[in-house]
Amino acid sequence: MLETILSTESIRKSFGAHCVLDGVSLSVRKGEIVGLLGPNGSGKSTLLNILSGFTPSDGGAVNVDGHDVTGLPPHAIARLGLVRTFQLPSMPHRMTVREVLQAGCRREAGLGGALRRWRYDAEVARLLDQFLLTRVQDQPASALSGGQKKLLSIATVLRSRPKLLCLDEPTAGVHPNLRSRMVELLKEVNAQGVTILVVEHDMEFIRELCGRCVVLDRGALIADCAPRELVENPRVVEAYLGKAVEKGKLTA
Ligand SMILES: Nc1ncnc2c1ncn2[C@@H]1O[C@H](COP(=O)(O)OP(=O)(O)OP(=O)(O)O)[C@@H](O)[C@H]1O
Ligand SMILES: [Mg+2]
């Protein structure tokens, strides 16, 4: 039995009178790649915001790798190993791609001066290469294309060597060729020991990447199954299409 790296217990969140998360409990085991799915407005980004400390919940608990992180700020949660990217990545205007990656590489105690710089440079070069950004490393980060910004935002959070990577729609606006490369990249990252929770609408991407999916609808968890089982699940089909449809026709 694999160890749990993330669990939530009855997470609740409302904005005014609008209940967005209504008691969401889920868990992710070490080494998994789990898809977090659901129609627009079903609460996926809000849940990621709560997991990563960017939004306080109204109730419930979040546990990361054995630590109760409920109510902790984002930097404290990141230090415990959970990092995330945003649905709409924003990049600093005055920094190049390389500088964005250089900022905040994990400090290693006991390493000084030249050796530390050499290690940082080697790590930045590796990330630039892995995420296909070497060619644009001297461009302003804010001038990158939408897809390249997604890649840079993933590379950036990987600098801290996380245990759990939460991604919010990494392929939105990304060309199909780059989308396939993203699947390979995330599998590589996972093979290096990073657990992944990924919000996505692209079902092919989910099928290629994820071993398991959880589905939110109107703030409640309605399915926890293998990607291939989604089309068989009447609650999922109805959530996406608003009515029962012929088996096998779920494409959203
Ligand atoms: N800060 C906020 N203030 C008020 N309402 C909010 C806020 N953040 C989210 N909401 C509302 O909560 C609901 C869920 O939003 P959320 O962004 O979590 O959905 P989502 O599942 O990520 O949708 P999408 O697939 O479109 O990204 C939406 O109705 C949204 O308008
Ligand atoms: Mg969202």
Coordinates of N, CA, C and O in Angstrom, one line a residue, residues 92-102 136-142 144 152:
P92 N 7.2 38.2 -14.4 CA 7.8 39.5 -14.2 C 8.2 40.2 -15.5 O 8.7 39.5 -16.4
H93 N 8.0 41.5 -15.6 CA 8.3 42.2 -16.8 C 9.8 42.4 -17.1 O 10.3 42.5 -18.2
R94 N 10.6 42.6 -16.0 CA 12.0 43.0 -16.1 C 13.0 41.9 -16.0 O 14.1 42.1 -15.9
M95 N 12.5 40.6 -16.0 CA 13.4 39.5 -15.9 C 13.4 38.6 -17.1 O 12.4 38.4 -17.7
T96 N 14.6 38.1 -17.5 CA 14.6 37.2 -18.6 C 14.2 35.8 -18.1 O 14.1 35.6 -16.8
V97 N 14.0 34.9 -19.0 CA 13.6 33.5 -18.7 C 14.7 32.9 -17.7 O 14.3 32.3 -16.7
R98 N 15.9 33.1 -18.1 CA 17.0 32.5 -17.3 C 17.0 33.1 -15.9 O 17.1 32.4 -14.9
E99 N 16.8 34.5 -15.8 CA 16.8 35.1 -14.4 C 15.6 34.6 -13.6 O 15.7 34.4 -12.4
V100 N 14.5 34.4 -14.2 CA 13.3 33.8 -13.5 C 13.7 32.5 -12.9 O 13.4 32.2 -11.7
L101 N 14.3 31.7 -13.7 CA 14.7 30.3 -13.2 C 15.8 30.4 -12.1 O 15.9 29.6 -11.2
Q102 N 16.7 31.4 -12.3 CA 17.8 31.5 -11.4 C 17.3 31.9 -10.0 O 17.9 31.5 -9.0
V136 N 15.2 30.5 -25.8 CA 14.6 31.8 -25.4 C 15.0 32.3 -24.1 O 14.4 33.2 -23.5
Q137 N 16.2 31.8 -23.6 CA 16.6 32.1 -22.2 C 16.9 33.5 -21.9 O 16.7 34.0 -20.8
D138 N 17.3 34.3 -23.0 CA 17.6 35.7 -22.8 C 16.5 36.6 -23.1 O 16.6 37.9 -23.0
Q139 N 15.3 36.1 -23.5 CA 14.1 36.9 -23.7 C 13.4 37.3 -22.4 O 13.5 36.6 -21.4
P140 N 12.7 38.5 -22.4 CA 12.0 38.8 -21.2 C 10.9 37.7 -21.0 O 10.2 37.3 -22.0
A141 N 10.7 37.2 -19.8 CA 9.8 36.1 -19.5 C 8.4 36.5 -19.9 O 7.6 35.7 -20.4
S142 N 8.1 37.8 -19.8 CA 6.7 38.3 -20.1 C 6.4 38.2 -21.6 O 5.2 38.3 -22.0
L144 N 7.2 35.7 -23.5 CA 7.0 34.3 -24.0 C 5.6 34.1 -24.5 O 4.6 34.7 -24.1
L152 N 7.6 27.4 -18.5 CA 8.5 28.1 -17.5 C 7.9 28.1 -16.1 O 8.6 27.9 -15.1

